[in-house]
JSON list of C-alpha atoms in Angstrom, two decimals:
[
{"chain": "W", "resi": 16, "resn": "MET", "atom": "CA", "xyz": [2.86, 13.63, 10.66]},
{"chain": "W", "resi": 17, "resn": "ASN", "atom": "CA", "xyz": [0.11, 16.03, 11.73]},
{"chain": "W", "resi": 18, "resn": "SER", "atom": "CA", "xyz": [-3.56, 15.09, 11.77]},
{"chain": "W", "resi": 19, "resn": "ARG", "atom": "CA", "xyz": [-4.38, 17.07, 8.61]},
{"chain": "W", "resi": 20, "resn": "ASN", "atom": "CA", "xyz": [-1.90, 15.14, 6.48]},
{"chain": "W", "resi": 21, "resn": "LEU", "atom": "CA", "xyz": [-2.84, 11.87, 8.16]},
{"chain": "W", "resi": 22, "resn": "VAL", "atom": "CA", "xyz": [-6.45, 12.41, 7.11]},
{"chain": "W", "resi": 23, "resn": "ARG", "atom": "CA", "xyz": [-5.26, 13.40, 3.63]},
{"chain": "W", "resi": 24, "resn": "LEU", "atom": "CA", "xyz": [-3.29, 10.15, 3.37]},
{"chain": "W", "resi": 25, "resn": "PHE", "atom": "CA", "xyz": [-6.29, 8.13, 4.50]},
{"chain": "W", "resi": 26, "resn": "MET", "atom": "CA", "xyz": [-8.75, 9.78, 2.12]},
{"chain": "W", "resi": 27, "resn": "THR", "atom": "CA", "xyz": [-6.52, 9.76, -0.97]},
{"chain": "W", "resi": 28, "resn": "THR", "atom": "CA", "xyz": [-5.54, 6.12, -0.40]},
{"chain": "W", "resi": 29, "resn": "LEU", "atom": "CA", "xyz": [-9.20, 5.27, 0.09]},
{"chain": "W", "resi": 30, "resn": "LEU", "atom": "CA", "xyz": [-10.11, 6.94, -3.21]},
{"chain": "W", "resi": 31, "resn": "ILE", "atom": "CA", "xyz": [-7.25, 5.25, -5.06]},
{"chain": "W", "resi": 32, "resn": "GLY", "atom": "CA", "xyz": [-8.28, 1.87, -3.70]},
{"chain": "W", "resi": 33, "resn": "GLY", "atom": "CA", "xyz": [-11.89, 2.41, -4.72]},
{"chain": "W", "resi": 34, "resn": "VAL", "atom": "CA", "xyz": [-11.10, 3.54, -8.27]},
{"chain": "W", "resi": 35, "resn": "THR", "atom": "CA", "xyz": [-8.51, 0.80, -8.79]},
{"chain": "W", "resi": 36, "resn": "GLY", "atom": "CA", "xyz": [-10.94, -1.78, -7.44]},
{"chain": "W", "resi": 37, "resn": "GLY", "atom": "CA", "xyz": [-13.64, -0.55, -9.81]},
{"chain": "W", "resi": 38, "resn": "VAL", "atom": "CA", "xyz": [-11.42, -0.70, -12.89]},
{"chain": "W", "resi": 39, "resn": "VAL", "atom": "CA", "xyz": [-9.50, -3.89, -12.07]},
{"chain": "W", "resi": 40, "resn": "GLY", "atom": "CA", "xyz": [-12.70, -5.63, -10.98]},
{"chain": "W", "resi": 41, "resn": "PHE", "atom": "CA", "xyz": [-14.18, -5.34, -14.45]},
{"chain": "W", "resi": 42, "resn": "ILE", "atom": "CA", "xyz": [-10.96, -6.58, -16.07]},
{"chain": "W", "resi": 43, "resn": "ALA", "atom": "CA", "xyz": [-10.23, -9.43, -13.65]},
{"chain": "W", "resi": 44, "resn": "ARG", "atom": "CA", "xyz": [-13.82, -10.69, -13.70]},
{"chain": "W", "resi": 45, "resn": "TRP", "atom": "CA", "xyz": [-14.57, -9.85, -17.32]},
{"chain": "W", "resi": 46, "resn": "SER", "atom": "CA", "xyz": [-16.29, -13.18, -17.96]},
{"chain": "W", "resi": 47, "resn": "GLU", "atom": "CA", "xyz": [-18.97, -12.21, -15.42]},
{"chain": "W", "resi": 48, "resn": "PHE", "atom": "CA", "xyz": [-19.55, -8.66, -16.67]},
{"chain": "W", "resi": 49, "resn": "GLU", "atom": "CA", "xyz": [-18.88, -8.88, -20.40]},
{"chain": "W", "resi": 50, "resn": "SER", "atom": "CA", "xyz": [-22.59, -9.19, -21.19]},
{"chain": "W", "resi": 51, "resn": "TYR", "atom": "CA", "xyz": [-23.25, -5.78, -19.59]},
{"chain": "W", "resi": 52, "resn": "PHE", "atom": "CA", "xyz": [-20.96, -4.10, -22.12]},
{"chain": "W", "resi": 53, "resn": "THR", "atom": "CA", "xyz": [-22.02, -6.10, -25.17]},
{"chain": "W", "resi": 54, "resn": "SER", "atom": "CA", "xyz": [-25.68, -5.33, -24.36]},
{"chain": "W", "resi": 55, "resn": "PHE", "atom": "CA", "xyz": [-24.95, -1.70, -23.35]},
{"chain": "W", "resi": 56, "resn": "GLU", "atom": "CA", "xyz": [-26.65, -2.16, -19.99]},
{"chain": "W", "resi": 57, "resn": "ILE", "atom": "CA", "xyz": [-25.62, 1.20, -18.54]},
{"chain": "W", "resi": 58, "resn": "ALA", "atom": "CA", "xyz": [-27.53, 0.76, -15.29]},
{"chain": "W", "resi": 59, "resn": "SER", "atom": "CA", "xyz": [-25.92, -2.64, -14.66]},
{"chain": "W", "resi": 60, "resn": "ILE", "atom": "CA", "xyz": [-22.46, -1.26, -15.49]},
{"chain": "W", "resi": 61, "resn": "LEU", "atom": "CA", "xyz": [-22.85, 1.66, -13.09]},
{"chain": "W", "resi": 62, "resn": "SER", "atom": "CA", "xyz": [-24.31, -0.41, -10.27]},
{"chain": "W", "resi": 63, "resn": "THR", "atom": "CA", "xyz": [-21.56, -3.01, -10.68]},
{"chain": "W", "resi": 64, "resn": "PHE", "atom": "CA", "xyz": [-18.88, -0.29, -10.68]},
{"chain": "W", "resi": 65, "resn": "VAL", "atom": "CA", "xyz": [-20.30, 1.13, -7.46]},
{"chain": "W", "resi": 66, "resn": "TRP", "atom": "CA", "xyz": [-20.16, -2.33, -5.90]},
{"chain": "W", "resi": 67, "resn": "LEU", "atom": "CA", "xyz": [-16.59, -2.93, -7.13]},
{"chain": "W", "resi": 68, "resn": "PHE", "atom": "CA", "xyz": [-15.66, 0.57, -5.92]},
{"chain": "W", "resi": 69, "resn": "GLY", "atom": "CA", "xyz": [-17.00, -0.29, -2.47]},
{"chain": "W", "resi": 70, "resn": "VAL", "atom": "CA", "xyz": [-15.02, -3.52, -2.34]},
{"chain": "W", "resi": 71, "resn": "GLY", "atom": "CA", "xyz": [-11.96, -1.53, -3.45]},
{"chain": "W", "resi": 72, "resn": "LEU", "atom": "CA", "xyz": [-12.49, 0.74, -0.43]},
{"chain": "W", "resi": 73, "resn": "ILE", "atom": "CA", "xyz": [-12.31, -2.33, 1.81]},
{"chain": "W", "resi": 74, "resn": "PHE", "atom": "CA", "xyz": [-9.07, -3.40, 0.13]},
{"chain": "W", "resi": 75, "resn": "SER", "atom": "CA", "xyz": [-7.74, 0.12, 0.72]},
{"chain": "W", "resi": 76, "resn": "VAL", "atom": "CA", "xyz": [-8.53, -0.06, 4.43]},
{"chain": "W", "resi": 77, "resn": "ILE", "atom": "CA", "xyz": [-6.74, -3.42, 4.64]},
{"chain": "W", "resi": 78, "resn": "SER", "atom": "CA", "xyz": [-3.76, -1.86, 2.85]},
{"chain": "W", "resi": 79, "resn": "GLN", "atom": "CA", "xyz": [-3.64, 1.08, 5.23]},
{"chain": "W", "resi": 80, "resn": "ALA", "atom": "CA", "xyz": [-3.86, -1.18, 8.28]},
{"chain": "W", "resi": 81, "resn": "GLY", "atom": "CA", "xyz": [-0.95, -3.20, 6.90]},
{"chain": "W", "resi": 82, "resn": "PHE", "atom": "CA", "xyz": [1.05, -0.05, 6.19]},
{"chain": "W", "resi": 83, "resn": "PHE", "atom": "CA", "xyz": [0.81, 1.37, 9.69]},
{"chain": "W", "resi": 84, "resn": "ALA", "atom": "CA", "xyz": [1.43, -2.08, 11.16]},
{"chain": "W", "resi": 85, "resn": "TYR", "atom": "CA", "xyz": [4.64, -2.33, 9.13]},
{"chain": "W", "resi": 86, "resn": "LEU", "atom": "CA", "xyz": [5.82, 1.11, 10.25]},
{"chain": "W", "resi": 87, "resn": "THR", "atom": "CA", "xyz": [5.53, -0.16, 13.82]},
{"chain": "W", "resi": 88, "resn": "ILE", "atom": "CA", "xyz": [7.21, -3.49, 13.01]},
{"chain": "W", "resi": 89, "resn": "HIS", "atom": "CA", "xyz": [10.04, -1.68, 11.18]},
{"chain": "W", "resi": 90, "resn": "ARG", "atom": "CA", "xyz": [10.85, 0.46, 14.22]},
{"chain": "W", "resi": 91, "resn": "PHE", "atom": "CA", "xyz": [10.53, -2.59, 16.44]},
{"chain": "W", "resi": 92, "resn": "GLY", "atom": "CA", "xyz": [12.95, -4.54, 14.21]},
{"chain": "W", "resi": 93, "resn": "LEU", "atom": "CA", "xyz": [15.50, -1.73, 14.24]},
{"chain": "W", "resi": 94, "resn": "GLY", "atom": "CA", "xyz": [15.26, -1.63, 18.02]},
{"chain": "W", "resi": 95, "resn": "ILE", "atom": "CA", "xyz": [15.81, -5.39, 18.38]},
{"chain": "W", "resi": 96, "resn": "PHE", "atom": "CA", "xyz": [18.67, -5.87, 15.92]},
{"chain": "W", "resi": 97, "resn": "LYS", "atom": "CA", "xyz": [20.39, -2.52, 16.67]},
{"chain": "W", "resi": 98, "resn": "SER", "atom": "CA", "xyz": [21.72, -2.45, 13.10]},
{"chain": "W", "resi": 99, "resn": "VAL", "atom": "CA", "xyz": [20.13, -1.40, 9.81]},
{"chain": "W", "resi": 100, "resn": "SER", "atom": "CA", "xyz": [22.21, -3.90, 7.82]},
{"chain": "W", "resi": 101, "resn": "LEU", "atom": "CA", "xyz": [21.28, -6.81, 10.12]},
{"chain": "W", "resi": 102, "resn": "TRP", "atom": "CA", "xyz": [17.59, -5.90, 10.09]},
{"chain": "W", "resi": 103, "resn": "ASN", "atom": "CA", "xyz": [17.73, -5.62, 6.29]},
{"chain": "W", "resi": 104, "resn": "ALA", "atom": "CA", "xyz": [19.32, -9.08, 6.10]},
{"chain": "W", "resi": 105, "resn": "VAL", "atom": "CA", "xyz": [16.48, -10.51, 8.19]},
{"chain": "W", "resi": 106, "resn": "GLN", "atom": "CA", "xyz": [13.95, -8.85, 5.90]},
{"chain": "W", "resi": 107, "resn": "VAL", "atom": "CA", "xyz": [15.63, -10.34, 2.81]},
{"chain": "W", "resi": 108, "resn": "VAL", "atom": "CA", "xyz": [15.35, -13.83, 4.33]},
{"chain": "W", "resi": 109, "resn": "LEU", "atom": "CA", "xyz": [11.66, -13.23, 5.08]},
{"chain": "W", "resi": 110, "resn": "ILE", "atom": "CA", "xyz": [11.05, -11.98, 1.53]},
{"chain": "W", "resi": 111, "resn": "ILE", "atom": "CA", "xyz": [12.58, -15.15, 0.07]},
{"chain": "W", "resi": 112, "resn": "PHE", "atom": "CA", "xyz": [10.63, -17.32, 2.50]},
{"chain": "W", "resi": 113, "resn": "VAL", "atom": "CA", "xyz": [7.29, -15.66, 1.68]},
{"chain": "W", "resi": 114, "resn": "LEU", "atom": "CA", "xyz": [7.85, -15.84, -2.08]},
{"chain": "W", "resi": 115, "resn": "PHE", "atom": "CA", "xyz": [8.79, -19.52, -1.81]},
{"chain": "W", "resi": 116, "resn": "ASP", "atom": "CA", "xyz": [5.67, -20.25, 0.23]},
{"chain": "W", "resi": 117, "resn": "LEU", "atom": "CA", "xyz": [3.54, -18.21, -2.17]},
{"chain": "W", "resi": 118, "resn": "VAL", "atom": "CA", "xyz": [4.58, -20.57, -4.96]},
{"chain": "W", "resi": 119, "resn": "TYR", "atom": "CA", "xyz": [5.24, -23.91, -3.28]},
{"chain": "W", "resi": 120, "resn": "LEU", "atom": "CA", "xyz": [2.53, -24.10, -0.62]},
{"chain": "W", "resi": 121, "resn": "ARG", "atom": "CA", "xyz": [-0.16, -22.82, -2.96]},
{"chain": "W", "resi": 122, "resn": "PHE", "atom": "CA", "xyz": [0.93, -25.34, -5.59]},
{"chain": "W", "resi": 123, "resn": "LEU", "atom": "CA", "xyz": [0.77, -28.17, -3.06]},
{"chain": "W", "resi": 124, "resn": "THR", "atom": "CA", "xyz": [-2.70, -27.08, -1.97]},
{"chain": "W", "resi": 125, "resn": "PHE", "atom": "CA", "xyz": [-4.32, -26.16, -5.28]},
{"chain": "W", "resi": 126, "resn": "GLY", "atom": "CA", "xyz": [-2.00, -27.39, -8.04]},
{"chain": "W", "resi": 127, "resn": "SER", "atom": "CA", "xyz": [-3.25, -30.94, -8.47]},
{"chain": "W", "resi": 128, "resn": "GLY", "atom": "CA", "xyz": [-3.25, -31.77, -12.17]},
{"chain": "W", "resi": 129, "resn": "GLU", "atom": "CA", "xyz": [-1.87, -28.43, -13.37]},
{"chain": "W", "resi": 130, "resn": "GLY", "atom": "CA", "xyz": [1.52, -26.85, -13.91]},
{"chain": "W", "resi": 131, "resn": "ILE", "atom": "CA", "xyz": [3.37, -24.62, -11.50]},
{"chain": "W", "resi": 132, "resn": "GLY", "atom": "CA", "xyz": [3.79, -21.82, -14.04]},
{"chain": "W", "resi": 133, "resn": "SER", "atom": "CA", "xyz": [0.75, -19.77, -13.01]},
{"chain": "W", "resi": 134, "resn": "TYR", "atom": "CA", "xyz": [1.85, -19.87, -9.36]},
{"chain": "W", "resi": 135, "resn": "ILE", "atom": "CA", "xyz": [5.35, -18.67, -10.27]},
{"chain": "W", "resi": 136, "resn": "PHE", "atom": "CA", "xyz": [3.83, -15.94, -12.44]},
{"chain": "W", "resi": 137, "resn": "LEU", "atom": "CA", "xyz": [1.81, -14.46, -9.58]},
{"chain": "W", "resi": 138, "resn": "ALA", "atom": "CA", "xyz": [4.86, -14.43, -7.31]},
{"chain": "W", "resi": 139, "resn": "LEU", "atom": "CA", "xyz": [6.88, -12.73, -10.06]},
{"chain": "W", "resi": 140, "resn": "VAL", "atom": "CA", "xyz": [4.19, -10.07, -10.48]},
{"chain": "W", "resi": 141, "resn": "VAL", "atom": "CA", "xyz": [4.40, -9.22, -6.79]},
{"chain": "W", "resi": 142, "resn": "LEU", "atom": "CA", "xyz": [8.21, -9.30, -6.81]},
{"chain": "W", "resi": 143, "resn": "VAL", "atom": "CA", "xyz": [8.66, -7.17, -9.94]},
{"chain": "W", "resi": 144, "resn": "ILE", "atom": "CA", "xyz": [6.17, -4.51, -8.87]},
{"chain": "W", "resi": 145, "resn": "GLY", "atom": "CA", "xyz": [7.76, -4.55, -5.41]},
{"chain": "W", "resi": 146, "resn": "MET", "atom": "CA", "xyz": [11.26, -4.08, -6.85]},
{"chain": "W", "resi": 147, "resn": "VAL", "atom": "CA", "xyz": [10.17, -1.23, -9.12]},
{"chain": "W", "resi": 148, "resn": "THR", "atom": "CA", "xyz": [8.45, 0.55, -6.22]},
{"chain": "W", "resi": 149, "resn": "ALA", "atom": "CA", "xyz": [11.44, -0.05, -3.93]},
{"chain": "W", "resi": 150, "resn": "TYR", "atom": "CA", "xyz": [13.78, 1.34, -6.59]},
{"chain": "W", "resi": 151, "resn": "PHE", "atom": "CA", "xyz": [11.84, 4.59, -6.84]},
{"chain": "W", "resi": 152, "resn": "LYS", "atom": "CA", "xyz": [11.59, 4.78, -3.05]},
{"chain": "W", "resi": 153, "resn": "MET", "atom": "CA", "xyz": [15.37, 4.39, -2.89]},
{"chain": "W", "resi": 154, "resn": "ARG", "atom": "CA", "xyz": [15.79, 7.19, -5.44]},
{"chain": "W", "resi": 155, "resn": "GLN", "atom": "CA", "xyz": [13.42, 9.35, -3.40]},
{"chain": "W", "resi": 156, "resn": "THR", "atom": "CA", "xyz": [15.24, 8.80, -0.09]},
{"chain": "W", "resi": 157, "resn": "ASN", "atom": "CA", "xyz": [18.42, 6.71, 0.21]},
{"chain": "W", "resi": 158, "resn": "LYS", "atom": "CA", "xyz": [19.89, 3.28, -0.60]},
{"chain": "W", "resi": 159, "resn": "GLN", "atom": "CA", "xyz": [18.94, 1.85, 2.79]},
{"chain": "W", "resi": 160, "resn": "ALA", "atom": "CA", "xyz": [15.25, 2.29, 1.94]},
{"chain": "W", "resi": 161, "resn": "PHE", "atom": "CA", "xyz": [15.30, -0.35, -0.83]},
{"chain": "W", "resi": 162, "resn": "ILE", "atom": "CA", "xyz": [15.03, -3.49, 1.33]},
{"chain": "W", "resi": 163, "resn": "PRO", "atom": "CA", "xyz": [12.38, -2.15, 3.75]},
{"chain": "W", "resi": 164, "resn": "ALA", "atom": "CA", "xyz": [10.31, -0.94, 0.78]},
{"chain": "W", "resi": 165, "resn": "LEU", "atom": "CA", "xyz": [10.66, -4.29, -0.97]},
{"chain": "W", "resi": 166, "resn": "PHE", "atom": "CA", "xyz": [9.76, -6.11, 2.24]},
{"chain": "W", "resi": 167, "resn": "PHE", "atom": "CA", "xyz": [6.62, -4.04, 2.61]},
{"chain": "W", "resi": 168, "resn": "MET", "atom": "CA", "xyz": [5.59, -4.48, -1.02]},
{"chain": "W", "resi": 169, "resn": "VAL", "atom": "CA", "xyz": [6.15, -8.25, -0.98]},
{"chain": "W", "resi": 170, "resn": "VAL", "atom": "CA", "xyz": [5.66, -9.61, 2.53]},
{"chain": "W", "resi": 171, "resn": "VAL", "atom": "CA", "xyz": [2.98, -7.24, 3.78]},
{"chain": "W", "resi": 172, "resn": "THR", "atom": "CA", "xyz": [1.06, -7.38, 0.50]},
{"chain": "W", "resi": 173, "resn": "VAL", "atom": "CA", "xyz": [1.00, -11.19, 0.60]},
{"chain": "W", "resi": 174, "resn": "LEU", "atom": "CA", "xyz": [-0.20, -11.14, 4.22]},
{"chain": "W", "resi": 175, "resn": "GLU", "atom": "CA", "xyz": [-2.98, -8.71, 3.28]},
{"chain": "W", "resi": 176, "resn": "TRP", "atom": "CA", "xyz": [-3.82, -10.96, 0.32]},
{"chain": "W", "resi": 177, "resn": "ILE", "atom": "CA", "xyz": [-4.27, -14.15, 2.39]},
{"chain": "W", "resi": 178, "resn": "PRO", "atom": "CA", "xyz": [-8.11, -14.13, 2.56]},
{"chain": "W", "resi": 179, "resn": "VAL", "atom": "CA", "xyz": [-8.31, -14.46, -1.24]},
{"chain": "W", "resi": 180, "resn": "LEU", "atom": "CA", "xyz": [-5.23, -16.69, -1.54]},
{"chain": "W", "resi": 181, "resn": "ASN", "atom": "CA", "xyz": [-7.04, -19.27, 0.56]},
{"chain": "W", "resi": 182, "resn": "THR", "atom": "CA", "xyz": [-9.87, -19.45, -2.00]},
{"chain": "W", "resi": 183, "resn": "ASN", "atom": "CA", "xyz": [-7.60, -19.50, -5.07]},
{"chain": "W", "resi": 184, "resn": "GLU", "atom": "CA", "xyz": [-10.35, -18.06, -7.29]},
{"chain": "W", "resi": 185, "resn": "GLU", "atom": "CA", "xyz": [-8.49, -16.45, -10.21]},
{"chain": "W", "resi": 186, "resn": "GLY", "atom": "CA", "xyz": [-10.79, -13.47, -10.71]},
{"chain": "W", "resi": 187, "resn": "TRP", "atom": "CA", "xyz": [-10.66, -12.53, -7.04]},
{"chain": "W", "resi": 188, "resn": "LEU", "atom": "CA", "xyz": [-6.89, -13.11, -6.85]},
{"chain": "W", "resi": 189, "resn": "TYR", "atom": "CA", "xyz": [-6.20, -10.33, -9.35]},
{"chain": "W", "resi": 190, "resn": "PHE", "atom": "CA", "xyz": [-9.14, -8.24, -8.19]},
{"chain": "W", "resi": 191, "resn": "MET", "atom": "CA", "xyz": [-7.67, -7.94, -4.69]},
{"chain": "W", "resi": 192, "resn": "LEU", "atom": "CA", "xyz": [-3.96, -8.01, -5.60]},
{"chain": "W", "resi": 193, "resn": "PHE", "atom": "CA", "xyz": [-3.74, -4.91, -7.78]},
{"chain": "W", "resi": 194, "resn": "PRO", "atom": "CA", "xyz": [-5.65, -2.51, -5.51]},
{"chain": "W", "resi": 195, "resn": "LEU", "atom": "CA", "xyz": [-3.41, -3.69, -2.65]},
{"chain": "W", "resi": 196, "resn": "LEU", "atom": "CA", "xyz": [-0.25, -3.16, -4.70]},
{"chain": "W", "resi": 197, "resn": "VAL", "atom": "CA", "xyz": [-1.37, 0.26, -5.93]},
{"chain": "W", "resi": 198, "resn": "CYS", "atom": "CA", "xyz": [-2.43, 1.44, -2.46]},
{"chain": "W", "resi": 199, "resn": "ASN", "atom": "CA", "xyz": [0.73, 0.09, -0.84]},
{"chain": "W", "resi": 200, "resn": "ALA", "atom": "CA", "xyz": [2.97, 1.69, -3.47]},
{"chain": "W", "resi": 201, "resn": "TYR", "atom": "CA", "xyz": [1.13, 5.01, -3.15]},
{"chain": "W", "resi": 202, "resn": "GLN", "atom": "CA", "xyz": [1.44, 5.11, 0.64]},
{"chain": "W", "resi": 203, "resn": "LEU", "atom": "CA", "xyz": [5.10, 4.19, 0.46]},
{"chain": "W", "resi": 204, "resn": "MET", "atom": "CA", "xyz": [5.93, 6.90, -2.07]},
{"chain": "W", "resi": 205, "resn": "ILE", "atom": "CA", "xyz": [3.80, 9.69, -0.58]},
{"chain": "W", "resi": 206, "resn": "LEU", "atom": "CA", "xyz": [4.85, 9.19, 3.06]},
{"chain": "W", "resi": 207, "resn": "SER", "atom": "CA", "xyz": [8.08, 11.22, 2.86]},
{"chain": "W", "resi": 208, "resn": "ASN", "atom": "CA", "xyz": [6.32, 14.12, 1.15]},
{"chain": "W", "resi": 209, "resn": "LEU", "atom": "CA", "xyz": [3.60, 14.21, 3.78]},
{"chain": "W", "resi": 210, "resn": "ILE", "atom": "CA", "xyz": [6.13, 14.07, 6.61]},
{"chain": "W", "resi": 211, "resn": "ASN", "atom": "CA", "xyz": [8.12, 16.94, 5.08]},
{"chain": "W", "resi": 212, "resn": "ARG", "atom": "CA", "xyz": [4.92, 18.93, 4.56]},
{"chain": "W", "resi": 213, "resn": "SER", "atom": "CA", "xyz": [3.90, 18.30, 8.19]},
{"chain": "W", "resi": 214, "resn": "GLN", "atom": "CA", "xyz": [7.30, 19.48, 9.42]},
{"chain": "W", "resi": 215, "resn": "LYS", "atom": "CA", "xyz": [7.06, 22.66, 7.35]},
{"chain": "W", "resi": 216, "resn": "GLU", "atom": "CA", "xyz": [3.54, 23.33, 8.60]},
{"chain": "W", "resi": 217, "resn": "LEU", "atom": "CA", "xyz": [4.68, 22.74, 12.18]},
{"chain": "W", "resi": 218, "resn": "ALA", "atom": "CA", "xyz": [7.67, 25.05, 11.73]},
{"chain": "W", "resi": 219, "resn": "GLY", "atom": "CA", "xyz": [5.44, 27.71, 10.17]},
{"chain": "W", "resi": 220, "resn": "LYS", "atom": "CA", "xyz": [2.97, 27.40, 13.02]},
{"chain": "W", "resi": 221, "resn": "LYS", "atom": "CA", "xyz": [5.80, 27.77, 15.53]},
{"chain": "W", "resi": 222, "resn": "VAL", "atom": "CA", "xyz": [7.11, 30.88, 13.78]},
{"chain": "W", "resi": 223, "resn": "ARG", "atom": "CA", "xyz": [3.64, 32.44, 13.70]},
{"chain": "W", "resi": 224, "resn": "LYS", "atom": "CA", "xyz": [3.21, 31.67, 17.39]},
{"chain": "W", "resi": 225, "resn": "GLN", "atom": "CA", "xyz": [6.53, 33.29, 18.26]},
{"chain": "W", "resi": 226, "resn": "THR", "atom": "CA", "xyz": [5.67, 36.30, 16.12]},
{"chain": "W", "resi": 227, "resn": "ASN", "atom": "CA", "xyz": [2.31, 36.70, 17.82]},
{"chain": "W", "resi": 228, "resn": "GLU", "atom": "CA", "xyz": [3.94, 36.41, 21.25]},
{"chain": "W", "resi": 229, "resn": "LYS", "atom": "CA", "xyz": [6.48, 39.11, 20.38]},
{"chain": "W", "resi": 230, "resn": "LYS", "atom": "CA", "xyz": [3.71, 41.31, 19.00]},
{"chain": "W", "resi": 231, "resn": "PHE", "atom": "CA", "xyz": [1.65, 40.77, 22.16]},
{"chain": "W", "resi": 232, "resn": "LYS", "atom": "CA", "xyz": [4.60, 41.70, 24.39]},
{"chain": "W", "resi": 233, "resn": "ALA", "atom": "CA", "xyz": [5.39, 44.76, 22.29]},
{"chain": "W", "resi": 234, "resn": "GLU", "atom": "CA", "xyz": [1.76, 45.94, 22.52]},
{"chain": "W", "resi": 235, "resn": "GLY", "atom": "CA", "xyz": [1.86, 45.30, 26.27]},
{"chain": "W", "resi": 236, "resn": "LEU", "atom": "CA", "xyz": [4.98, 47.46, 26.68]},
{"chain": "W", "resi": 237, "resn": "GLU", "atom": "CA", "xyz": [3.48, 50.23, 24.62]},
{"chain": "W", "resi": 238, "resn": "GLY", "atom": "CA", "xyz": [0.37, 50.15, 26.77]},
{"chain": "W", "resi": 239, "resn": "LYS", "atom": "CA", "xyz": [2.49, 50.79, 29.84]}
]
């Protein structure tokens, strides 16, 4: 990917994270901000949105760091296991392990006196959104892309989510989760398009360079 499209990916993901953070922040933490809307406090609503937007930008940066880290890990995994099917099998095991830990370990830590249902629900949200994104990624590319996409959407998202998981504050759980999921899904789906665009731009640049070289040589011969 060339630098122009890399910057485009960074800026668009940043914007998506900010907007998603601003919208989801109001919904996830409605109990804190409801009074602003019932009292029509426009200044408070705007200032709060700006703050939520800024936090969403931070979530976006975390998402992008996780995305590029996974691209490196994915290549590293393929190099170690020397087989796409074997590497995919390892990723499936890690997906199951992370989802189990997301439910069981959190329930052991925070679930005293309450049911396990809410912990299962959060894991299902991550899994279902991950599977839907992986399905569309598979349709966009090939069948072998399903497991890596699902791994990224589940395992990497949960790792990025750990700072808030450790607090277990419901409003913040959803506030951070959905911007991460949206940014991760966007990066996953747009990557192929940006790579193809970069290749076309590189090919066009090469053709223009060759054309200019031929033109320069022709003008040089005519000058003689």
